[in-house]
PDB file of C-alpha atoms and ligand atoms in Angstrom:
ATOM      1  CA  UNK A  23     -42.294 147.263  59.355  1.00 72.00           C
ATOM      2  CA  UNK A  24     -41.596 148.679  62.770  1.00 89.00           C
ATOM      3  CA  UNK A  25     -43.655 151.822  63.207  1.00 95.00           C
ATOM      4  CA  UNK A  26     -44.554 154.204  66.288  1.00 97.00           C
ATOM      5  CA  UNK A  27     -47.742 156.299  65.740  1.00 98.00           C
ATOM      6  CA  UNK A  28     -48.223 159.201  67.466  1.00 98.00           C
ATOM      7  CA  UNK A  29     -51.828 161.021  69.009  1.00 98.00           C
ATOM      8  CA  UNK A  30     -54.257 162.989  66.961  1.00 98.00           C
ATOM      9  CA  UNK A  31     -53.427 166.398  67.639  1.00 98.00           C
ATOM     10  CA  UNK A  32     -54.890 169.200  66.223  1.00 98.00           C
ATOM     11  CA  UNK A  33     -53.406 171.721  64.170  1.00 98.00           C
ATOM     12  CA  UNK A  34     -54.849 174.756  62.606  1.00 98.00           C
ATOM     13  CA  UNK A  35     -53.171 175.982  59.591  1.00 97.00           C
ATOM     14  CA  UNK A  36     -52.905 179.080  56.951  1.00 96.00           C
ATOM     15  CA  UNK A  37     -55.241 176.910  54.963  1.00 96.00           C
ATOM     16  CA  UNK A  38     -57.377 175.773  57.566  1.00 97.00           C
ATOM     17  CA  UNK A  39     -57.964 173.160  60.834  1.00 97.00           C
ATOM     18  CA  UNK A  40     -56.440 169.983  60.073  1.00 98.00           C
ATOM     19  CA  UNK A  41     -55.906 166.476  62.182  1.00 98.00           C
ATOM     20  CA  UNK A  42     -52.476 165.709  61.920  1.00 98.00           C
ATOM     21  CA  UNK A  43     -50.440 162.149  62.977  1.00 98.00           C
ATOM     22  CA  UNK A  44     -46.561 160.897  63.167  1.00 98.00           C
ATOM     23  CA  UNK A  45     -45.597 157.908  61.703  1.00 98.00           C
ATOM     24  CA  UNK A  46     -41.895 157.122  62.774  1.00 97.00           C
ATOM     25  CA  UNK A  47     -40.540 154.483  60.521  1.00 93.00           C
ATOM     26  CA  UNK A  48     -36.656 154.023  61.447  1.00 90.00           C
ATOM     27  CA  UNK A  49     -35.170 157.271  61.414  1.00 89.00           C
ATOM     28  CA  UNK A  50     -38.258 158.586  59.341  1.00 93.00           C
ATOM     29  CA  UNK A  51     -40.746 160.902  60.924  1.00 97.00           C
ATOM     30  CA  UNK A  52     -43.578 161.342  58.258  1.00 97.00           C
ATOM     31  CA  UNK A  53     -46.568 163.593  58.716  1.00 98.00           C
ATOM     32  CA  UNK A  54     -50.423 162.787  57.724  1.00 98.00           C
ATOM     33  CA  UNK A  55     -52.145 166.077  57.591  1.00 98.00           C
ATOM     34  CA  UNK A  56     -56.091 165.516  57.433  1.00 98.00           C
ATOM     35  CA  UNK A  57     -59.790 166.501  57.646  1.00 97.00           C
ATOM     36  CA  UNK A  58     -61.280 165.225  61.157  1.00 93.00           C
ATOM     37  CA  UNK A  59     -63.806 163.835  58.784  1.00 92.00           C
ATOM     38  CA  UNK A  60     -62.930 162.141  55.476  1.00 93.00           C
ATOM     39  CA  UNK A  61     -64.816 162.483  52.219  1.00 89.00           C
ATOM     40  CA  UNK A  62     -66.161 158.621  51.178  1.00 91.00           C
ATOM     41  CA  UNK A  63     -63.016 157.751  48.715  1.00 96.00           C
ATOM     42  CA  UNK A  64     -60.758 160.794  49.785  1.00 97.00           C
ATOM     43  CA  UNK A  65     -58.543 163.038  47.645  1.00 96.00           C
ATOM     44  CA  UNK A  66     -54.894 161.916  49.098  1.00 97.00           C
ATOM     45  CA  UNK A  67     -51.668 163.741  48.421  1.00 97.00           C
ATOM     46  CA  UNK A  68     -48.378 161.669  48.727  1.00 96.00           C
ATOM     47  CA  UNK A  69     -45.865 164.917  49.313  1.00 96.00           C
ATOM     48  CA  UNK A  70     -41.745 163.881  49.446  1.00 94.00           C
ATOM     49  CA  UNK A  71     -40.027 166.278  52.036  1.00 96.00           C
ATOM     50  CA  UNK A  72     -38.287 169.050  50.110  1.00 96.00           C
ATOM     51  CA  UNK A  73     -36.512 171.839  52.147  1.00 97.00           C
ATOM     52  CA  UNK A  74     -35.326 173.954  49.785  1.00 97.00           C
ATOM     53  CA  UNK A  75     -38.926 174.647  48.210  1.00 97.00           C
ATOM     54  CA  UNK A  76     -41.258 173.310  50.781  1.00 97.00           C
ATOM     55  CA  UNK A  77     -39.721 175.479  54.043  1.00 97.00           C
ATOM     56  CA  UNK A  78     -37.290 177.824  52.055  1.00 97.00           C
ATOM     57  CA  UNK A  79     -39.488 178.899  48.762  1.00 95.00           C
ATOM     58  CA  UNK A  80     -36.829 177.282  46.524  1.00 96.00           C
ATOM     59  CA  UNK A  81     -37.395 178.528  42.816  1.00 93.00           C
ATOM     60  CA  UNK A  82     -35.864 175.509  41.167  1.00 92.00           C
ATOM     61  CA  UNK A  83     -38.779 173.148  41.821  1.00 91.00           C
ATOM     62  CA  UNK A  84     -41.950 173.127  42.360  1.00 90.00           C
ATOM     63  CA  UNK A  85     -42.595 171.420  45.524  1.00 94.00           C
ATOM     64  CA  UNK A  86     -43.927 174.350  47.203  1.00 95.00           C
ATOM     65  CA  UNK A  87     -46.643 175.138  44.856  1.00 94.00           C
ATOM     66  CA  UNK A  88     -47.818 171.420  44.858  1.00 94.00           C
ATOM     67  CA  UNK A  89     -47.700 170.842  48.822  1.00 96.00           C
ATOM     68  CA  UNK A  90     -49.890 174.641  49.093  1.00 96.00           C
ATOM     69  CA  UNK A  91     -51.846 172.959  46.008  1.00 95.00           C
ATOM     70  CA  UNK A  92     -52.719 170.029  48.199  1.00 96.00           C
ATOM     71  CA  UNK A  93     -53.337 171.366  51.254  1.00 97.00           C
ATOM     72  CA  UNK A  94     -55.932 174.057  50.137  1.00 95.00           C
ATOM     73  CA  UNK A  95     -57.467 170.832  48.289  1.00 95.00           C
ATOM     74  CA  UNK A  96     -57.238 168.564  51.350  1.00 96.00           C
ATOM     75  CA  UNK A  97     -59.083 171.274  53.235  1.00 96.00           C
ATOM     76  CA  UNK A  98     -61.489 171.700  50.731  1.00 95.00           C
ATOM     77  CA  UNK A  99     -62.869 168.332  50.039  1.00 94.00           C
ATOM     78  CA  UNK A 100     -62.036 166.676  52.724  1.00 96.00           C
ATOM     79  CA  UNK A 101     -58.847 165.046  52.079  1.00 97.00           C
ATOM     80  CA  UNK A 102     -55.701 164.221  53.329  1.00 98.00           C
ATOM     81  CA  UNK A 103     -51.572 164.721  52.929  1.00 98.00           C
ATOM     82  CA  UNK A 104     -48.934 162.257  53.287  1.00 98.00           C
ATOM     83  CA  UNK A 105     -45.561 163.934  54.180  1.00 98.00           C
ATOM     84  CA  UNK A 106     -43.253 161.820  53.647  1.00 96.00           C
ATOM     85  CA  UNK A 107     -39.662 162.418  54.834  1.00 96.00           C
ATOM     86  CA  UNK A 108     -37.764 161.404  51.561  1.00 94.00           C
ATOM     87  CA  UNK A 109     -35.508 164.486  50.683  1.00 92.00           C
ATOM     88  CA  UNK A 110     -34.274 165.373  47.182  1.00 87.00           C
ATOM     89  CA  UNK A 111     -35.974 161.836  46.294  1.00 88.00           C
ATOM     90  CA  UNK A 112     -34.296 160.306  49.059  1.00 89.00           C
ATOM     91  CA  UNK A 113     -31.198 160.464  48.742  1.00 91.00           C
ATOM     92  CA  UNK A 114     -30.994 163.413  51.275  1.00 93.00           C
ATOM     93  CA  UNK A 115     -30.268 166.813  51.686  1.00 96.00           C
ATOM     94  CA  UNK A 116     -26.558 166.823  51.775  1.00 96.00           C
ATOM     95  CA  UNK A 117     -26.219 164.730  48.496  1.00 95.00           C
ATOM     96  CA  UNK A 118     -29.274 166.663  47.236  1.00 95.00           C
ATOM     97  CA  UNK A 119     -27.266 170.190  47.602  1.00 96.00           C
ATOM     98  CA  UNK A 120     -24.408 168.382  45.908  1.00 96.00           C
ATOM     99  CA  UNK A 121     -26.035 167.571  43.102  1.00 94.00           C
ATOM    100  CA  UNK A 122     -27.733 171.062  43.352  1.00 95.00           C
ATOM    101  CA  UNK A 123     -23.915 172.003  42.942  1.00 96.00           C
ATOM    102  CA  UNK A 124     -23.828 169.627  39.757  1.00 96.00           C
ATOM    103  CA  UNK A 125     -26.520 171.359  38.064  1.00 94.00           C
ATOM    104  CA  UNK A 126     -24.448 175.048  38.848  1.00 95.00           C
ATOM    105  CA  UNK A 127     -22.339 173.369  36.652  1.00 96.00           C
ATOM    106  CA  UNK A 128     -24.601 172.422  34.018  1.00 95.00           C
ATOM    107  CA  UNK A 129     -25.778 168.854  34.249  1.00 94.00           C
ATOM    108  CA  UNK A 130     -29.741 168.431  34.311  1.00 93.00           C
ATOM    109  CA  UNK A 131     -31.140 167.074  37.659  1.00 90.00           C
ATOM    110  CA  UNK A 132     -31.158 163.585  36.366  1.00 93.00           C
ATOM    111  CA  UNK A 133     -27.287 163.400  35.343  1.00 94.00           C
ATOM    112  CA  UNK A 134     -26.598 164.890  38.558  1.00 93.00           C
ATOM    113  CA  UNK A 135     -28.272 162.019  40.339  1.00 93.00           C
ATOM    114  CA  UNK A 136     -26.109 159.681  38.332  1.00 94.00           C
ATOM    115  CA  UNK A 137     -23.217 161.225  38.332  1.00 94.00           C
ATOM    116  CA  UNK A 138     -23.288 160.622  42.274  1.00 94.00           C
ATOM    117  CA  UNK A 139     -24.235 157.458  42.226  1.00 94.00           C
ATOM    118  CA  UNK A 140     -27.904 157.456  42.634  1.00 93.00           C
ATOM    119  CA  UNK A 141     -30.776 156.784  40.219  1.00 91.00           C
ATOM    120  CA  UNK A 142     -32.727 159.503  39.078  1.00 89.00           C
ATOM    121  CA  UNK A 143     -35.553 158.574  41.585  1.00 86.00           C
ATOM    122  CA  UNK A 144     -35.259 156.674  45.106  1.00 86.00           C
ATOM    123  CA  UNK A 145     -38.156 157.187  46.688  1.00 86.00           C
ATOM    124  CA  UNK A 146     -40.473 154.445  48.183  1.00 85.00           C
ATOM    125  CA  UNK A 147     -43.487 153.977  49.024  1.00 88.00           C
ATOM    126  CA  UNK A 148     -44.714 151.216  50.883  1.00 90.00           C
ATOM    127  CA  UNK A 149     -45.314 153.262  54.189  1.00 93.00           C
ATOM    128  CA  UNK A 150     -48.125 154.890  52.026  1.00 95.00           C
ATOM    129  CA  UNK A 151     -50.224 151.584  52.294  1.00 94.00           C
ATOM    130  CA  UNK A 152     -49.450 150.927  55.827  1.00 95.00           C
ATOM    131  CA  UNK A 153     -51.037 154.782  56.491  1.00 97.00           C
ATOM    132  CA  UNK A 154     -53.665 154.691  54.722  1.00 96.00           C
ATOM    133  CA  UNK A 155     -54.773 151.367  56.031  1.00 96.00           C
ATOM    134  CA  UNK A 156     -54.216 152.331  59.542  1.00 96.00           C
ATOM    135  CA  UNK A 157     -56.944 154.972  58.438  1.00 96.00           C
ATOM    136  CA  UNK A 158     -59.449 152.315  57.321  1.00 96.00           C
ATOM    137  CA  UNK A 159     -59.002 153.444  53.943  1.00 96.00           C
ATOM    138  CA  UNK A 160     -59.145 151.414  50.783  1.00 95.00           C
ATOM    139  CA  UNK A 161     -60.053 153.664  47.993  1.00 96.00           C
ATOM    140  CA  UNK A 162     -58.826 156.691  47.095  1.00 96.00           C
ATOM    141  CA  UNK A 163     -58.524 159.658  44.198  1.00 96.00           C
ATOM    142  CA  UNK A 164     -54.689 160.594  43.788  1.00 96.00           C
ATOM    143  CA  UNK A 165     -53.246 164.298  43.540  1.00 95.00           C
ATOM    144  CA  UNK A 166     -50.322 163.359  41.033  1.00 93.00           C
ATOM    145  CA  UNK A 167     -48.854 164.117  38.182  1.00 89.00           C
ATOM    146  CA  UNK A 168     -46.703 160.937  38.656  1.00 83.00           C
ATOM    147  CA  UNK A 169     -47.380 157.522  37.192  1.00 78.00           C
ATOM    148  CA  UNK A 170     -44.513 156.055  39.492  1.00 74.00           C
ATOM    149  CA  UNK A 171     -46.777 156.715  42.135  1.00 82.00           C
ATOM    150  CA  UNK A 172     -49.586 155.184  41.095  1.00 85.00           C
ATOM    151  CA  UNK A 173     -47.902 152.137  40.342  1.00 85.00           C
ATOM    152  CA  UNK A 174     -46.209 151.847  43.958  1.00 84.00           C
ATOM    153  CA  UNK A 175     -49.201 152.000  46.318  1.00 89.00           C
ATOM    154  CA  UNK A 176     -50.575 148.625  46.578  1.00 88.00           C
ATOM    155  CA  UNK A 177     -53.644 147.026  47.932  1.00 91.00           C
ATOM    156  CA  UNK A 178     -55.469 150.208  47.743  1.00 93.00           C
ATOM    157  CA  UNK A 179     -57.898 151.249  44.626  1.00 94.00           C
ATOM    158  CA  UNK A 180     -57.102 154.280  43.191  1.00 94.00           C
ATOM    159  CA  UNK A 181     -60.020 155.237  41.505  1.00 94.00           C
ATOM    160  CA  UNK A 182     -59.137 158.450  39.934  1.00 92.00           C
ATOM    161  CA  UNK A 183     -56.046 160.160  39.540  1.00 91.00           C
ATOM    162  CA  UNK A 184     -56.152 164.104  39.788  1.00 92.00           C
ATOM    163  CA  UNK A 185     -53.477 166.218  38.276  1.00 90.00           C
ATOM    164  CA  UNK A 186     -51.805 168.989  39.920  1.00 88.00           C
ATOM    165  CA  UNK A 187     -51.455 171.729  37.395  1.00 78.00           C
ATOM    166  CA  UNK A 188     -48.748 174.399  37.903  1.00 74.00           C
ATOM    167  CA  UNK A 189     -47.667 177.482  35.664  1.00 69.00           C
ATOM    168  CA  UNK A 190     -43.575 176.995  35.391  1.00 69.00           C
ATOM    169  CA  UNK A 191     -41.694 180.730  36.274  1.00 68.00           C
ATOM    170  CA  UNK A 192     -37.691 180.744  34.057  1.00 68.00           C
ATOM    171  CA  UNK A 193     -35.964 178.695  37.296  1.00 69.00           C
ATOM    172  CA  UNK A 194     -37.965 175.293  37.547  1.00 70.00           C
ATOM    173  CA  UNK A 195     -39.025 175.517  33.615  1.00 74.00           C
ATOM    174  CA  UNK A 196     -36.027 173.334  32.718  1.00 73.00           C
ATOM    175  CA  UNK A 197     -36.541 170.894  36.293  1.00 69.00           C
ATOM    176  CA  UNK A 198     -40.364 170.480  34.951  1.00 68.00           C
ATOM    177  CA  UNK A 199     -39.518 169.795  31.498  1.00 71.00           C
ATOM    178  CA  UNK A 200     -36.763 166.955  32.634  1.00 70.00           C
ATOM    179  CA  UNK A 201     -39.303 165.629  35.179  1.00 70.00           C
ATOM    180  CA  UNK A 202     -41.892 165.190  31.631  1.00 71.00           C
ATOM    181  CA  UNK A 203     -39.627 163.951  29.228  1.00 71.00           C
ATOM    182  CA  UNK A 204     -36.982 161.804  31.199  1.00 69.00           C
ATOM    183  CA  UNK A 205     -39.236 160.845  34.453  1.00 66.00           C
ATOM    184  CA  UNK A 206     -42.360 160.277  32.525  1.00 68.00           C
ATOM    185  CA  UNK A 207     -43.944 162.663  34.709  1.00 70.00           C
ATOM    186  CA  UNK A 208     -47.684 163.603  32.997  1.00 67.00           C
ATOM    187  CA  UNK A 209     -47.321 167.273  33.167  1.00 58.00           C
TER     188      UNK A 209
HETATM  189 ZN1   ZN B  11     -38.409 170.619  45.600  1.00 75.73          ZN
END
């Protein structure tokens, strides 16, 4: 892996003073949002990009709520976010907004993947390990409600994994209930 790493910089925030560091990978700039100092076996959010609810407020997920979620817990107890630059599960915005269009239609977010030639999920993350070892960090307690995502960061113990628990509003209810039953999310 070819990867350029940025400074520290500083950046204070609506939920507090955070560190924060590039990682450009290709064409991928991610973001690792963090406390200047770490708890022992930090808390670690792994956050895929999401326009539409991350920057725009986007009722039809709940990407918002979780990245606010983990933030306020990053600043909390010491912990850190991983913003990765995956939209719509990688496969990016344009083809996410088309399969938006899909779903205006009727098909669940998980047809609409398919239907445009894309599995239902293809994100990555190997960059994760790379980060978190640049950090000196080999243990960690994951903010997830996905078991994907435990299963894809290697070489690093995750010694607890810590849900994220939202309340669903009548737009993302459906998206939440596909990402349980169909994506084996633990919700
Ligand atoms: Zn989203």
């Amino acid at each position: 892996m070819n990867i350029d790493i940025s400074e520290v910089a500083n950046l204070p925030s609506r939920f507090g003073n955070f560190k924060v560091k590039a990682f450009k990978e290709g064409q991928k700039e991610h973001l690792v949002i963090y406390k200047d100092v770490l708890d022992d076996v930090p808390i670690v959010r792994v956050h895929s990009e999401c326009l539409t609810g991350d920057a725009i407020g986007s009722m039809k997920c709940d990407c918002r709520d979780q990245l606010e979620y983990a933030l306020k817990m990053a600043q909390e107890i010491n912990g850190m976010v991983i913003y990765l630059r995956q939209e719509g599960r990688n496969i990016g915005l344009l083809n996410k907004i088309n399969a938006y269009a899909l779903q205006d239609k009727g098909l669940n977010t998980v047809e609409a993947n398919h239907q445009l030639g894309f599995r239902a999920d293809e994100r990555t993350y190997e960059i994760v390990t790379y980060i978190l070892h640049h950090f000196g960090i080999k243990k960690i307690k994951l903010l997830t409600n996905n078991p994907d995502k435990i299963n894809s960061i290697n070489d690093i113990e995750i010694v607890q994994r810590v849900p994220i628990i939202m309340e669903a509003n009548k737009h993302n209810k459906d998206y939440l209930n596909i990402k349980k039953e169909k994506m084996g999310h633990l919700l």
